[in-house]
Coordinates of C-alpha atoms in Angstrom, one line a residue:
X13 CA 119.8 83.4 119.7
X14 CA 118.7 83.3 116.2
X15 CA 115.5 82.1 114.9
X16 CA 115.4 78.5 114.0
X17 CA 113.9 75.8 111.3
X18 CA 111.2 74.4 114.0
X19 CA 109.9 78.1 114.8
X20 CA 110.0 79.6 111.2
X21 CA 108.5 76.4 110.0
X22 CA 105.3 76.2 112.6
X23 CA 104.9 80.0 112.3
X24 CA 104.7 79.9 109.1
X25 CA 102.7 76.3 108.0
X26 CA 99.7 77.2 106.1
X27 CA 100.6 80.9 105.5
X28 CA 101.4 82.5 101.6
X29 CA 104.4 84.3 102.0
X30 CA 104.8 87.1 99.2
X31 CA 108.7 89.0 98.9
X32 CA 109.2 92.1 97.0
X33 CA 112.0 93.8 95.9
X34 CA 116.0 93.8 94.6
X35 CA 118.7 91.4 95.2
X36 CA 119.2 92.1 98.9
X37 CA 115.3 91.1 99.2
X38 CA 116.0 88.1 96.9
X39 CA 118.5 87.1 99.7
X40 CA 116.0 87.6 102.2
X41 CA 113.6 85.2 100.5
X42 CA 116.0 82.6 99.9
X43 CA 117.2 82.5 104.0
X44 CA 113.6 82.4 104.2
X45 CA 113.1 78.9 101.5
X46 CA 116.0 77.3 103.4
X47 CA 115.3 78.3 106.8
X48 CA 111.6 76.6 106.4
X49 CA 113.6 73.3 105.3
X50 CA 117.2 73.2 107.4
X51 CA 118.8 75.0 110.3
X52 CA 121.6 76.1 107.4
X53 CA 122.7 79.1 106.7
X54 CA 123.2 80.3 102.8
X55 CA 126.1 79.8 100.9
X56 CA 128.5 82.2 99.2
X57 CA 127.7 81.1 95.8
X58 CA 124.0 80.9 96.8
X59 CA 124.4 84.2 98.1
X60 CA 125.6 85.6 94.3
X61 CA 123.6 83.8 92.0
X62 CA 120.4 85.0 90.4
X63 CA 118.3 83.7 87.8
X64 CA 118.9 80.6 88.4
X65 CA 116.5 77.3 87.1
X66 CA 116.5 76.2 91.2
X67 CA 117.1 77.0 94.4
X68 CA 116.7 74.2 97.4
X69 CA 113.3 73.0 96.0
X70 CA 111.8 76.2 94.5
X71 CA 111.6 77.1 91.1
X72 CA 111.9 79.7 88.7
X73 CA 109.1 81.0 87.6
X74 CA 109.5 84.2 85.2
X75 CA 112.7 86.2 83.5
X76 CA 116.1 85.0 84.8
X77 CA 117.6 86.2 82.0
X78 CA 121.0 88.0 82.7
X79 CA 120.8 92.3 82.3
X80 CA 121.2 95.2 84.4
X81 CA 118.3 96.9 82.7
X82 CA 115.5 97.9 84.9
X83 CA 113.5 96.0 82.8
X84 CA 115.1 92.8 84.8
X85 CA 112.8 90.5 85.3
X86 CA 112.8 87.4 87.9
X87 CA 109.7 85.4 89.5
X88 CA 110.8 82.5 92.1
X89 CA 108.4 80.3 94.3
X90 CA 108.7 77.6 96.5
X91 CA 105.6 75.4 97.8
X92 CA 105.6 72.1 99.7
X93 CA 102.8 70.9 101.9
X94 CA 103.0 73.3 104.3
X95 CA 104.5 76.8 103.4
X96 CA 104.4 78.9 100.2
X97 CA 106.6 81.9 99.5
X98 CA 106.5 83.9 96.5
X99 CA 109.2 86.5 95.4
X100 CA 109.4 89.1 92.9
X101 CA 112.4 91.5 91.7
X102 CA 111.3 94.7 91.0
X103 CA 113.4 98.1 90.0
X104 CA 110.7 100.9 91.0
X105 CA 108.1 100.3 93.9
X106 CA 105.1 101.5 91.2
X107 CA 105.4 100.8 87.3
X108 CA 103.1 99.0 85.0
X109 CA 105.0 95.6 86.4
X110 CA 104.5 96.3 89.8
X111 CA 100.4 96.6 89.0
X112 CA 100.5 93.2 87.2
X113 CA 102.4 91.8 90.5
X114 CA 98.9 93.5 92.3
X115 CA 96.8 91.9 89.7
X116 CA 98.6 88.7 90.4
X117 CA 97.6 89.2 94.1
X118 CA 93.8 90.2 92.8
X119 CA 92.6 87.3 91.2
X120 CA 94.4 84.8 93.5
X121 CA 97.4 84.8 95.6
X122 CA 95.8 86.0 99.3
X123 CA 99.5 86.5 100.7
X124 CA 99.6 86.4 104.8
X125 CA 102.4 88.1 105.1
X126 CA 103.7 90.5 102.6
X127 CA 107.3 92.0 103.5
X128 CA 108.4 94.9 100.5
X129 CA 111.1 97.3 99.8
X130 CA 112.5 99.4 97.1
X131 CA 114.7 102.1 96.8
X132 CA 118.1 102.1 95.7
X133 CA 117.0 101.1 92.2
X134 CA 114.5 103.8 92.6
X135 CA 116.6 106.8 93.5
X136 CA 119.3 106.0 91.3
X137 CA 118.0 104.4 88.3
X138 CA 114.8 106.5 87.8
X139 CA 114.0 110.1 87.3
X140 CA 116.5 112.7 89.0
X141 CA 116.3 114.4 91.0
X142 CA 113.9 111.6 92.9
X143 CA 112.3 113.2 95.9
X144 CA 108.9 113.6 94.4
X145 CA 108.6 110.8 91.9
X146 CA 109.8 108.2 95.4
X147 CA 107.1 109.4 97.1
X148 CA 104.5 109.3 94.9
X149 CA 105.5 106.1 93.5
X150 CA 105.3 105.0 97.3
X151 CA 101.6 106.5 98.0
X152 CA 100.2 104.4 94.7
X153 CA 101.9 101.4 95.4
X154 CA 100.2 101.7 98.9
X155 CA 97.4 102.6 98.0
X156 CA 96.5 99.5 95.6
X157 CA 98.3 96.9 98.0
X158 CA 95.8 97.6 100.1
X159 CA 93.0 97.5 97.6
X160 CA 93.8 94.3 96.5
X161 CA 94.8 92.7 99.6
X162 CA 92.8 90.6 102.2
X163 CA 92.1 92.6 105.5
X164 CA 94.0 90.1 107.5
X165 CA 97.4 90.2 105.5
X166 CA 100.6 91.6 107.3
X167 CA 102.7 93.8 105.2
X168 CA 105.9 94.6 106.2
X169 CA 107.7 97.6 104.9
X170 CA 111.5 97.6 105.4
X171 CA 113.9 100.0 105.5
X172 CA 116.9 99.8 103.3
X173 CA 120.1 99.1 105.1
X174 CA 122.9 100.9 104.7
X175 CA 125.4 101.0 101.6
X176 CA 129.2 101.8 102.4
X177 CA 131.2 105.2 100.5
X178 CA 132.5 102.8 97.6
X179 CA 129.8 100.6 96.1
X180 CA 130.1 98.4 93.4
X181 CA 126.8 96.5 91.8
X182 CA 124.7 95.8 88.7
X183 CA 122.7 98.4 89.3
X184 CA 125.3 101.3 89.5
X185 CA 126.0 101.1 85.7
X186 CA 128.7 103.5 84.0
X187 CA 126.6 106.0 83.2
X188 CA 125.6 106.9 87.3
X189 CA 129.1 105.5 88.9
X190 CA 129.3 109.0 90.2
X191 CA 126.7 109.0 92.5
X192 CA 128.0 106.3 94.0
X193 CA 129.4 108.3 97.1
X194 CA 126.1 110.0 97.6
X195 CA 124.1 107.8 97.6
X196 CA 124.5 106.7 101.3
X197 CA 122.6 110.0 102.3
X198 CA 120.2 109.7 99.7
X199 CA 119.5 106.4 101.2
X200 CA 119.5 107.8 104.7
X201 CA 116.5 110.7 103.1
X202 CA 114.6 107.9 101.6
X203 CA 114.0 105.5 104.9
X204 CA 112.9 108.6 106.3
X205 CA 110.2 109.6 103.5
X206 CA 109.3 105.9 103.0
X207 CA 108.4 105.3 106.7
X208 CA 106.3 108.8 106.8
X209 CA 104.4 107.4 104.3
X210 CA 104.1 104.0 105.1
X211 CA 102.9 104.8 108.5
X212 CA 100.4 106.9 107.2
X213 CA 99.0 104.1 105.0
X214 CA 98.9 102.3 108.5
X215 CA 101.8 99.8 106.9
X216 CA 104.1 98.1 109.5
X217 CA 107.7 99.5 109.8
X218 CA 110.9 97.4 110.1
X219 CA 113.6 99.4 110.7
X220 CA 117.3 97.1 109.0
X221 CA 118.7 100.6 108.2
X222 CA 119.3 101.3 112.0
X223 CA 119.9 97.8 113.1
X224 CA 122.8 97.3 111.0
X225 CA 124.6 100.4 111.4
X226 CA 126.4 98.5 114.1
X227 CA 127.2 95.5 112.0
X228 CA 128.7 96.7 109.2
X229 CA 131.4 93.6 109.4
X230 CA 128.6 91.5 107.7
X231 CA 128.4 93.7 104.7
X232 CA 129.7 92.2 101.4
X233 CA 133.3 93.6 99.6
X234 CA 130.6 95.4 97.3
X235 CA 129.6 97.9 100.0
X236 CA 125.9 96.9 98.9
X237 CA 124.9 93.5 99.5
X238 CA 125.3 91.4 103.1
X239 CA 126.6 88.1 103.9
X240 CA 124.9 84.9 105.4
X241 CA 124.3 85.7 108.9
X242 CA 123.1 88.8 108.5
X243 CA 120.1 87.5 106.5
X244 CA 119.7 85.4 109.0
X245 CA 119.5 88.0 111.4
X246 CA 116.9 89.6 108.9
X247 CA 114.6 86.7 109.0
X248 CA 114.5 86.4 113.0
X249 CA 114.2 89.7 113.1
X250 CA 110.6 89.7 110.1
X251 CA 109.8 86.6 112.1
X252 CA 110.0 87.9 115.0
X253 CA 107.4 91.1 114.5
X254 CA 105.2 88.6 112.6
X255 CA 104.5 86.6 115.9
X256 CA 103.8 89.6 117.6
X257 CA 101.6 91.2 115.2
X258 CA 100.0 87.4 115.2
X259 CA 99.8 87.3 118.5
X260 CA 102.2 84.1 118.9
X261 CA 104.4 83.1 120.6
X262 CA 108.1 81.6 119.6
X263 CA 108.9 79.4 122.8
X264 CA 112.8 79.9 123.6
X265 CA 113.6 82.5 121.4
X266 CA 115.3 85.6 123.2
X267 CA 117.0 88.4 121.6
X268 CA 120.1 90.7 123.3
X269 CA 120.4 94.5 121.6
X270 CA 123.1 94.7 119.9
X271 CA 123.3 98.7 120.1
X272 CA 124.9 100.3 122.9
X273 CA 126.2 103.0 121.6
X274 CA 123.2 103.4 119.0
X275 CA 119.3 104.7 119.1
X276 CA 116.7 102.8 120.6
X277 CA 114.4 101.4 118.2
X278 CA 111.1 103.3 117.7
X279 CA 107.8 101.5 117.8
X280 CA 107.4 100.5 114.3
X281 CA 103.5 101.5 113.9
X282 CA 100.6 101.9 116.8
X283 CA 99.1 98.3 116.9
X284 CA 102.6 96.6 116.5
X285 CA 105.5 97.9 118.4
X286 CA 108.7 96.2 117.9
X287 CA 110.1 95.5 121.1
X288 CA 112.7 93.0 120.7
X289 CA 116.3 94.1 119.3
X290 CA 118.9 93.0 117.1
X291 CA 119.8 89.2 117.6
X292 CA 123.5 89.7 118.9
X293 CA 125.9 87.4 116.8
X294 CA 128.7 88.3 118.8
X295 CA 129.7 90.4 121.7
X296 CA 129.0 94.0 121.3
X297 CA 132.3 96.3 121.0
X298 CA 132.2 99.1 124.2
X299 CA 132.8 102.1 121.2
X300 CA 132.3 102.0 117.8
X301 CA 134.7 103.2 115.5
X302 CA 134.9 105.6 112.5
X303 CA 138.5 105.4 110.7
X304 CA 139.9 104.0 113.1
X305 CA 138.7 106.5 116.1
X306 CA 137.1 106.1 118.8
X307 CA 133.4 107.3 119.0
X308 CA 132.0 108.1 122.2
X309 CA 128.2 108.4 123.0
X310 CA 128.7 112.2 122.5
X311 CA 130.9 112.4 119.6
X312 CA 128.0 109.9 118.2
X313 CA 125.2 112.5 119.0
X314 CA 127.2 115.0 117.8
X315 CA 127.7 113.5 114.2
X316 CA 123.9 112.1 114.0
X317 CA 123.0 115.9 114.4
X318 CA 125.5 116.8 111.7
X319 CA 124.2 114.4 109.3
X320 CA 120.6 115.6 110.2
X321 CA 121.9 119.3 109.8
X322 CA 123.4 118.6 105.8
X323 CA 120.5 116.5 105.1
X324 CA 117.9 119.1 105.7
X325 CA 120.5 121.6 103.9
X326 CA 120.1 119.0 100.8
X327 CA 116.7 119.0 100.9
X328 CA 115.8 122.7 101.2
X329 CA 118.4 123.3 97.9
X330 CA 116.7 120.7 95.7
X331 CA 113.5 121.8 96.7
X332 CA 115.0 125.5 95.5
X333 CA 116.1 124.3 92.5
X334 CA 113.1 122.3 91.5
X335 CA 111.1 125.6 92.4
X336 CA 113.0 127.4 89.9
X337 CA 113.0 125.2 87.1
X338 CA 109.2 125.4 87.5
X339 CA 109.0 128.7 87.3
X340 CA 111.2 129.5 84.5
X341 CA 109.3 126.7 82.2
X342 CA 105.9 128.7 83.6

């Protein structure tokens, strides 16, 4: 069963909730600002819209203002008496922006909960190729989140789900439409050198990339974005590792995983291991399919090797080539 109003509400009364990251995030914070007021689930056209004046009670902030730039700018915050939740839309996880966001934090927001993620602006949008720049990025952002931040605070980093072979968003603009069928193994590269180094910092680990592998009938037409239960599914899942790392409990609330044919999930750091699965929405399937073919347990460990095989072909190439343009300019 999924997470409802009465649990998020009580878990989260007197806490400051801070959201970063692109639209899929802003999604996740506004499931978040409805589920704290009503058992509903988000709308289609809530779903779409950004920059808008107000969204059930909160308020907008900063920017708004239409453009796929990555200078996009948008600020959003709800506050009653009780709960407070804070998002911002950022294109790169470290940028002069992102250091006024950790100012903001400085001299006083004291977030109790802090759930992040960045990437697909990041490899795509930025320098290319990305490998160093991500990581990098990734260790300074770290680095100063926990500088600025009180001792207590949760963070939450989360892996980005999966993106289908034709995508279609704001952020792919003309001038990188061809990398739109790569960039699902670039994605696939990123999660894993975004949770090395988030677990190095000591940062909590929430892994949506394998979760949703299996639920790819919740994904949008866009290949990109996801629809309204799976963000619901996001927040019992956040939710849920937030009462254990709090050490509370959420009375009636039991999950069923919703991977058979898929990888158990790791322990997402060593103080807070994530033993709960996905919340099951509906029955699982006995196989899963790929083009309409069956995919058997083997044939599945078969491809996950394959895939690990042409990533670390990838990755030795690029490093190559980045190697020799070094040494040519040297």
């Amino acid at each position: 069963m999924l997470i409802n109003h009465g649990q998020a509400s009580d878990l989260l009364r007197k806490k400051c909730v801070i959201v970063l990251g692109d639209s899929i995030q802003r999604s996740v914070y506004k499931d978040l600002v409805v589920l704290l007021q009503k058992d509903n689930l988000l709308t289609v056209a809530q779903l779409k819209k950004k920059g808008e004046m107000e969204f059930e009670h909160d308020c907008l902030l900063e920017g708004g203002i239409m453009n796929n730039s990555t200078g996009y700018r948008e600020v959003r915050e709800y506050r009653s008496d009780n709960h407070h939740v804070r998002f911002y839309f950022i294109t790169r996880i470290f940028s002069e922006y992102v250091e006024s966001i950790l100012e903001d934090i400085r001299c006083g927001l004291k977030p109790d909960l802090v759930v992040v993620n960045s990437c697909i602006w990041d490899i795509s949008r930025h320098n290319r190729p990305w490998e160093l720049d991500y990581m990098n990025n990734l260790k300074q952002f770290f680095k100063q989140l926990k500088s600025v931040l009180p001792k207590e605070s949760l963070v939450i980093w989360t892996l980005t789900m999966p993106v289908g072979n034709n995508i279609r968003g704001g952020f792919l603009v003309p001038e990188i439409a061809h990398m739109g069928s790569t960039l699902r193994e670039d994605i696939v590269e990123a999660n894993s050198v975004s949770r090395s180094v988030a677990s190095g910092f000591g940062l909590d680990v929430l892994d949506l990339h394998n979760h949703f592998c299996s639920q790819l009938q919740h994904r949008t037409k866009d290949n990109v974005h996801w629809n309204a239960q799976a963000h619901r599914q996001i927040s019992t899942l956040l939710l849920q590792h937030t009462a254990q790392a709090w050490g509370v409990a959420l009375p009636g609330l039991q999950t069923v995983l919703d991977l058979q044919d898929g990888p158990k999930q790791n322990p997402v750091c060593e103080s807070h291991t994530m033993t709960s699965g996905l919340v099951a929405l509906r029955p699982a399937p006995a196989h899963r399919r790929k083009n309409n073919y069956i995919i058997t347990k083997y044939r599945a460990a078969k491809l996950k090797w394959q895939c690990q095989f042409k990533l670390e072909s990838r990755r030795k190439y690029r490093m190559y080539t980045m190697y020799n343009k070094y040494t040519k300019k040297n």
